[in-house]
Coordinates of C-alpha atoms and ligand atoms in Angstrom, one line a residue:
M1 CA 0.0 -0.2 0.0
Q2 CA 2.9 3.0 1.8
E3 CA 4.9 2.5 -2.3
K4 CA 1.8 2.6 -4.5
I5 CA 0.7 5.5 -1.9
K6 CA 4.3 6.6 -3.0
L7 CA 3.3 6.4 -6.7
L8 CA -0.2 8.1 -6.3
K9 CA 1.1 10.5 -4.4
A10 CA 3.7 11.4 -7.6
L11 CA 0.9 11.0 -10.3
I12 CA -1.3 14.5 -8.5
S13 CA 1.9 16.9 -7.3
E14 CA 1.5 18.2 -10.6
K15 CA -1.4 20.1 -12.6
K16 CA -3.5 17.6 -14.3
N17 CA -6.5 17.4 -16.6
I18 CA -8.4 14.6 -14.3
V19 CA -11.3 11.8 -15.3
I20 CA -12.6 9.6 -13.3
I21 CA -14.7 6.6 -14.6
V22 CA -17.3 4.8 -12.8
H23 CA -19.1 1.6 -13.6
R24 CA -22.8 1.6 -15.7
G25 CA -25.4 1.8 -13.7
P26 CA -23.7 4.0 -11.3
D27 CA -24.9 3.4 -7.5
G28 CA -24.2 4.8 -4.5
D29 CA -21.1 4.1 -4.1
A30 CA -19.4 4.8 -8.1
M31 CA -21.6 8.3 -7.2
G32 CA -19.6 9.1 -4.1
S33 CA -16.5 7.6 -4.4
A34 CA -16.0 9.7 -7.5
L35 CA -17.4 12.8 -6.5
G36 CA -15.4 12.4 -3.2
L37 CA -12.8 11.7 -5.3
Y38 CA -13.0 14.9 -8.0
N39 CA -14.0 17.3 -5.1
V40 CA -10.5 16.8 -3.1
L41 CA -8.8 17.0 -6.6
V42 CA -10.1 19.3 -7.6
Q43 CA -8.5 21.7 -4.1
L44 CA -5.0 20.5 -5.7
G45 CA -5.6 22.7 -8.1
H46 CA -6.2 19.6 -11.1
I47 CA -8.7 19.9 -13.6
V48 CA -10.9 17.2 -12.9
T49 CA -13.6 15.7 -14.9
V50 CA -16.4 12.4 -13.3
I51 CA -17.9 10.3 -16.4
T52 CA -19.8 8.0 -16.2
P53 CA -20.9 5.7 -19.1
N54 CA -24.9 6.2 -19.0
D55 CA -27.4 7.8 -16.6
Y56 CA -28.0 6.8 -12.6
A57 CA -31.2 7.2 -10.1
S58 CA -31.6 11.3 -9.8
F59 CA -31.2 10.3 -6.0
L60 CA -27.7 10.7 -6.3
Y61 CA -28.2 13.4 -8.1
W62 CA -27.9 15.9 -4.3
L63 CA -24.0 15.0 -4.6
P64 CA -22.4 17.6 -4.5
G65 CA -20.2 18.3 -7.4
N66 CA -23.0 16.7 -9.7
E67 CA -23.7 19.3 -11.9
K68 CA -20.5 18.6 -13.3
V69 CA -20.6 14.8 -14.9
I70 CA -20.2 14.0 -18.2
V71 CA -22.5 11.0 -19.3
F72 CA -21.2 9.3 -21.7
T73 CA -24.2 8.1 -23.8
E74 CA -25.7 11.7 -24.0
E75 CA -22.5 13.7 -24.5
K76 CA -20.4 10.5 -26.9
E77 CA -17.7 12.6 -28.7
K78 CA -16.8 15.0 -25.4
A79 CA -17.0 12.2 -23.4
K80 CA -14.4 10.5 -25.9
Q81 CA -12.0 13.7 -26.7
I82 CA -11.7 14.0 -23.2
T83 CA -10.8 10.7 -21.9
T84 CA -8.5 10.4 -24.8
D85 CA -6.3 14.7 -24.3
T86 CA -5.9 13.5 -20.4
D87 CA -3.0 12.9 -18.4
L88 CA -4.5 11.0 -15.2
I89 CA -7.5 8.2 -15.5
F90 CA -9.6 6.8 -11.8
L91 CA -11.4 3.8 -12.0
L92 CA -13.3 3.5 -9.5
D93 CA -15.5 0.8 -7.8
F94 CA -14.9 -2.1 -10.6
G95 CA -12.8 -4.1 -12.1
Q96 CA -13.5 -5.0 -15.6
I97 CA -13.2 -2.8 -18.3
G98 CA -16.6 -4.8 -20.0
R99 CA -18.7 -2.4 -17.3
L100 CA -18.3 -0.3 -18.9
D101 CA -20.0 -1.5 -22.4
D102 CA -19.4 1.0 -25.6
Y103 CA -17.1 2.8 -23.5
G104 CA -14.7 0.1 -22.3
D105 CA -13.1 0.4 -25.9
I106 CA -12.2 4.4 -25.3
V107 CA -11.0 3.8 -22.0
Q108 CA -8.6 1.4 -22.6
N109 CA -6.9 3.3 -25.7
S110 CA -6.6 6.6 -23.8
T111 CA -2.6 6.4 -22.8
A112 CA -3.6 7.8 -19.7
K113 CA -1.7 6.7 -16.3
K114 CA -4.5 4.8 -14.5
V115 CA -5.3 4.0 -11.2
M116 CA -7.9 1.4 -10.3
I117 CA -9.7 1.8 -6.9
D118 CA -12.9 -1.7 -6.1
H119 CA -13.4 -3.2 -3.3
H120 CA -14.6 -6.6 -5.6
Q121 CA -13.5 -9.9 -6.7
E122 CA -11.0 -10.5 -9.0
P123 CA -10.6 -7.1 -10.2
D124 CA -8.4 -7.1 -13.9
E125 CA -4.9 -6.7 -13.3
H126 CA -4.2 -5.7 -16.6
I127 CA -6.2 -2.6 -16.9
S128 CA -4.6 -0.7 -14.8
D129 CA -1.2 0.8 -13.3
I130 CA -2.1 1.3 -10.1
L131 CA -4.4 -1.2 -8.1
F132 CA -5.7 -0.8 -5.1
S133 CA -8.0 -3.2 -4.2
D134 CA -9.4 -4.6 -1.3
V135 CA -12.5 -7.2 -1.3
T136 CA -12.9 -6.9 2.4
A137 CA -13.8 -3.2 1.8
C138 CA -17.6 -2.5 2.3
S139 CA -17.6 -0.4 0.1
T140 CA -15.2 1.7 -2.8
A141 CA -15.7 5.0 -0.6
Q142 CA -14.1 3.7 2.2
I143 CA -11.2 2.6 0.1
V144 CA -11.4 6.4 -1.2
F145 CA -11.5 7.5 2.8
E146 CA -8.4 5.4 3.3
I147 CA -6.3 6.1 0.0
I148 CA -6.9 10.6 0.8
K149 CA -5.5 10.3 4.7
E150 CA -2.4 8.1 3.4
L151 CA -1.7 10.6 0.8
G152 CA -1.9 13.3 3.3
Y153 CA -5.3 14.8 2.7
K154 CA -7.2 14.6 5.3
N155 CA -7.7 18.5 5.7
L156 CA -9.2 18.7 1.9
I157 CA -11.8 16.1 3.2
N158 CA -15.0 19.1 3.7
K159 CA -18.2 18.5 4.4
D160 CA -18.6 18.5 0.4
V161 CA -16.1 15.1 -0.2
A162 CA -17.5 14.1 3.1
E163 CA -21.6 13.9 2.5
C164 CA -20.2 11.9 -1.1
L165 CA -18.4 9.4 1.0
Y166 CA -21.0 8.5 3.4
T167 CA -23.6 8.1 0.4
G168 CA -20.7 5.8 -1.0
I169 CA -20.5 3.6 2.7
M170 CA -23.8 3.9 3.5
T171 CA -26.2 2.4 0.1
D172 CA -23.1 0.1 0.5
T173 CA -23.5 -1.1 3.7
G174 CA -27.2 -0.8 3.4
S175 CA -27.7 1.5 5.8
F176 CA -24.7 -0.3 7.9
K177 CA -26.1 -3.4 7.6
Y178 CA -24.4 -5.7 5.9
S179 CA -21.6 -7.9 7.3
S180 CA -18.8 -6.2 5.1
T181 CA -19.0 -3.6 7.8
T182 CA -16.4 -3.2 9.9
E183 CA -15.7 -1.2 13.6
R184 CA -13.3 0.8 10.9
T185 CA -16.4 1.5 8.7
H186 CA -17.4 2.5 11.6
H187 CA -14.8 4.9 12.4
I188 CA -14.9 6.5 9.4
I189 CA -18.8 7.6 9.4
A190 CA -18.2 9.5 12.5
E191 CA -14.6 11.5 11.6
L192 CA -17.1 12.1 8.1
I193 CA -20.3 13.8 10.6
G194 CA -17.3 15.4 12.3
K195 CA -15.9 16.7 9.2
G196 CA -19.7 18.0 8.2
A197 CA -22.0 15.4 7.3
E198 CA -24.9 16.2 7.6
N199 CA -26.1 11.9 8.2
S200 CA -29.7 12.7 8.8
K201 CA -30.7 14.9 5.8
I202 CA -28.7 12.2 3.4
H203 CA -30.5 8.9 4.8
D204 CA -34.2 11.5 3.6
L205 CA -32.0 12.3 0.4
V206 CA -31.6 8.9 -0.6
Y207 CA -34.5 6.9 0.8
D208 CA -36.8 9.1 1.7
N209 CA -37.6 10.8 -1.6
F210 CA -39.0 8.5 -3.7
S211 CA -41.7 9.4 -6.3
E212 CA -45.2 8.0 -6.3
N213 CA -44.3 5.0 -9.1
R214 CA -41.5 4.0 -7.6
V215 CA -43.6 3.0 -4.4
K216 CA -46.7 1.4 -6.4
L217 CA -44.0 -0.5 -8.4
L218 CA -42.8 -1.8 -4.9
G219 CA -46.2 -2.5 -4.0
Y220 CA -47.0 -4.5 -7.6
C221 CA -43.6 -7.0 -7.1
L222 CA -45.0 -8.2 -3.8
N223 CA -47.9 -8.4 -4.3
Q224 CA -48.6 -9.4 -7.5
K225 CA -44.6 -10.6 -8.7
L226 CA -43.4 -12.3 -5.3
Q227 CA -42.3 -16.4 -6.3
I228 CA -41.5 -18.7 -3.1
F229 CA -39.3 -22.0 -3.7
K230 CA -39.9 -22.1 -0.2
E231 CA -38.6 -26.0 -0.4
N232 CA -35.3 -24.8 -1.8
K233 CA -35.5 -21.4 0.4
A234 CA -34.9 -19.5 -2.6
A235 CA -37.3 -16.7 -4.2
I236 CA -37.8 -14.5 -7.6
I237 CA -39.0 -11.4 -8.4
S238 CA -39.4 -10.4 -11.8
L239 CA -40.3 -7.3 -13.8
N240 CA -41.0 -7.7 -18.0
A241 CA -41.0 -4.7 -20.0
E242 CA -43.9 -4.1 -20.2
E243 CA -44.6 -3.7 -16.6
L244 CA -42.1 -1.7 -15.7
K245 CA -43.8 0.9 -18.5
Q246 CA -46.3 0.5 -16.8
F247 CA -45.3 2.6 -13.3
K248 CA -43.0 5.1 -16.2
F249 CA -39.5 3.0 -14.2
K250 CA -36.8 5.7 -13.9
K251 CA -33.1 4.5 -13.6
G252 CA -33.1 3.7 -9.6
D253 CA -37.4 2.2 -9.1
T254 CA -36.3 -1.4 -8.3
E255 CA -32.9 -0.3 -6.7
G256 CA -33.5 -2.7 -3.0
I257 CA -36.9 -4.6 -4.2
V258 CA -34.9 -7.9 -3.8
N259 CA -34.2 -7.3 -0.1
Y260 CA -37.5 -7.9 0.0
A261 CA -37.9 -11.2 -1.3
L262 CA -34.6 -11.5 1.4
S263 CA -36.5 -10.3 4.4
I264 CA -38.9 -13.7 5.0
E265 CA -37.8 -16.1 7.0
D266 CA -36.1 -18.6 5.7
I267 CA -35.4 -17.7 2.3
I268 CA -31.5 -17.3 1.8
F269 CA -31.6 -16.4 -2.0
A270 CA -33.6 -14.0 -3.4
V271 CA -33.4 -12.5 -7.4
F272 CA -34.9 -10.1 -8.7
I273 CA -35.1 -10.0 -13.1
A274 CA -35.7 -7.4 -14.7
E275 CA -36.5 -7.1 -18.4
K276 CA -34.1 -3.2 -19.1
E277 CA -32.7 -1.5 -22.4
G278 CA -33.2 -4.7 -24.1
L279 CA -31.1 -6.8 -21.5
V280 CA -32.5 -9.2 -19.1
K281 CA -31.1 -8.1 -15.7
L282 CA -30.6 -10.0 -12.6
S283 CA -29.7 -8.8 -9.2
L284 CA -28.2 -12.2 -6.5
R285 CA -28.7 -11.2 -2.7
S286 CA -28.0 -14.6 -0.1
K287 CA -27.9 -14.6 3.6
G288 CA -25.1 -16.5 5.3
N289 CA -22.5 -18.3 3.4
F290 CA -24.0 -19.0 0.8
K291 CA -22.1 -17.3 -2.7
V292 CA -23.5 -15.5 -5.3
N293 CA -21.3 -14.1 -7.0
E294 CA -20.2 -17.8 -7.7
I295 CA -23.8 -18.2 -9.7
A296 CA -23.8 -14.7 -11.4
K297 CA -20.5 -15.2 -13.1
K298 CA -21.4 -19.4 -14.2
Y299 CA -25.0 -18.4 -15.1
F300 CA -25.3 -15.4 -15.9
S301 CA -21.6 -13.4 -17.1
G302 CA -21.5 -11.6 -14.4
G303 CA -19.7 -11.2 -10.5
G304 CA -20.1 -9.0 -7.0
H305 CA -19.7 -10.3 -3.5
K306 CA -20.5 -13.1 -1.3
N307 CA -23.9 -11.7 -1.0
A308 CA -24.6 -9.7 -3.5
A309 CA -24.1 -9.8 -7.4
G310 CA -25.5 -9.2 -11.2
G311 CA -25.3 -10.2 -14.3
I312 CA -27.1 -11.1 -17.4
S313 CA -29.6 -13.5 -18.5
D314 CA -29.7 -13.2 -22.8
I315 CA -32.7 -15.3 -23.0
S316 CA -36.1 -14.0 -21.6
V317 CA -37.5 -13.1 -18.9
N318 CA -40.3 -16.5 -18.2
D319 CA -36.3 -18.8 -19.5
T320 CA -34.6 -16.5 -17.0
I321 CA -37.1 -17.9 -14.3
E322 CA -37.0 -21.8 -16.1
K323 CA -33.7 -21.6 -15.9
L324 CA -33.0 -20.5 -12.6
K325 CA -35.0 -23.4 -10.8
E326 CA -33.0 -25.5 -12.8
I327 CA -30.3 -23.9 -10.2
F328 CA -32.6 -23.8 -7.3
N329 CA -32.9 -27.2 -7.1
E330 CA -28.7 -28.1 -7.8
Y331 CA -28.0 -26.2 -5.1
K332 CA -30.4 -27.7 -2.7
T333 CA -28.7 -29.0 -0.5
Q334 CA -26.6 -26.5 0.1
L335 CA -29.4 -23.9 -0.3
L336 CA -30.9 -25.9 3.3
N337 CA -27.6 -26.8 4.6
T338 CA -27.0 -22.7 4.8
K339 CA -26.3 -21.1 8.4
L340 CA -27.7 -17.6 9.6
Ligands
5GP1 P1 -26.9 -5.1 -8.1 O1 -27.5 -6.2 -8.1 O2 -26.9 -3.5 -7.3 O3 -26.8 -4.0 -10.1 O4 -25.3 -5.8 -8.1 C1 -25.5 -6.0 -6.9 C2 -23.2 -6.2 -7.3 O5 -23.1 -6.9 -8.1 C3 -23.1 -5.0 -7.7 O6 -22.2 -4.2 -6.6 C4 -21.9 -5.2 -8.5 O7 -20.8 -5.2 -7.5 C5 -22.0 -6.6 -9.1 N1 -22.4 -6.6 -10.5 C6 -23.5 -6.5 -10.7 N2 -23.8 -6.2 -12.1 C7 -22.8 -7.2 -12.4 C8 -22.5 -7.0 -13.3 O8 -23.5 -7.1 -15.1 N3 -21.2 -7.6 -13.4 C9 -19.6 -7.8 -12.8 N4 -19.1 -8.4 -13.1 N5 -21.0 -7.6 -12.1 C10 -22.0 -7.2 -11.3
MN2 MN1 -19.1 -0.6 -4.6

């Protein structure tokens, strides 16, 4: 770590053009980490641009610095030019170039030095010049905090930086409840509050700020679309494109729905399936030691963490449900023996 910090410190010791990039469908951790780092680097005099492969949920638009973010799918030429001409690229909260979609080639072709900061399993070591990987970290935002501290820039953590990093840690830990939440996480959160992060306000902005359609869509999922496979300790909630349209789906509206399926007693493995932008996207969640990232990788070209993973299915929503039923049966013994 110290060697890498030295290299990074040298890289940012003089004024540079810097681009910060996150994965497609950026979540609270991706945007919180990116804008937290952004708000530190601009104080050091760098010219910094945050670029996302596509748009993200509007409950993240309040994050300080959000108005400067460039969305690749909306401003392709501009994003391409900035990425090609930049000196230094940060890649945050992902470990595989595939998570950038079409933007990935442009990033790979850029000759800029690349620094990857990530907490996912098995990050690709060939993408970056410096890789900060900690798969035990609850969030990328927590690693970004540690790096800022190690660089000796803790004094640059102002209210804006603190609120961004707080958001990243809060969203990726399910509000500090996942097993990845440690004593260290709480110490960092305490420091961020000390630096001005308004914790209660942030919870309201992220979790109590839903559209009427979003809440009604949740009701529909729970009432009409929840399938429980008691004998396998598994559950599925699925939505096709037509249903999403009916509830005027906006990005972020389905976030967290999978957790309701997992909240049922005796359910160990929960899956949420949604047909979005012509793709069948899966969110997998589990309790205890049942590893959903292995299932995501093996069957759905995806990955993630032990208890939270995602992927894509190249068959229809209904066929995906059938495939999942087979997977439930294949893993039945393991599911029934999972201890909490
Ligand atoms: P979500 O279900 O919230 O979309 O994703 C949960 C976690 O699974 C993410 O934090 C990410 O680590 C991982 N994940 C989601 N989609 C993909 C994917 O397509 N590929 C990989 N490698 N990981 C994914
Ligand atoms: Mn994350």
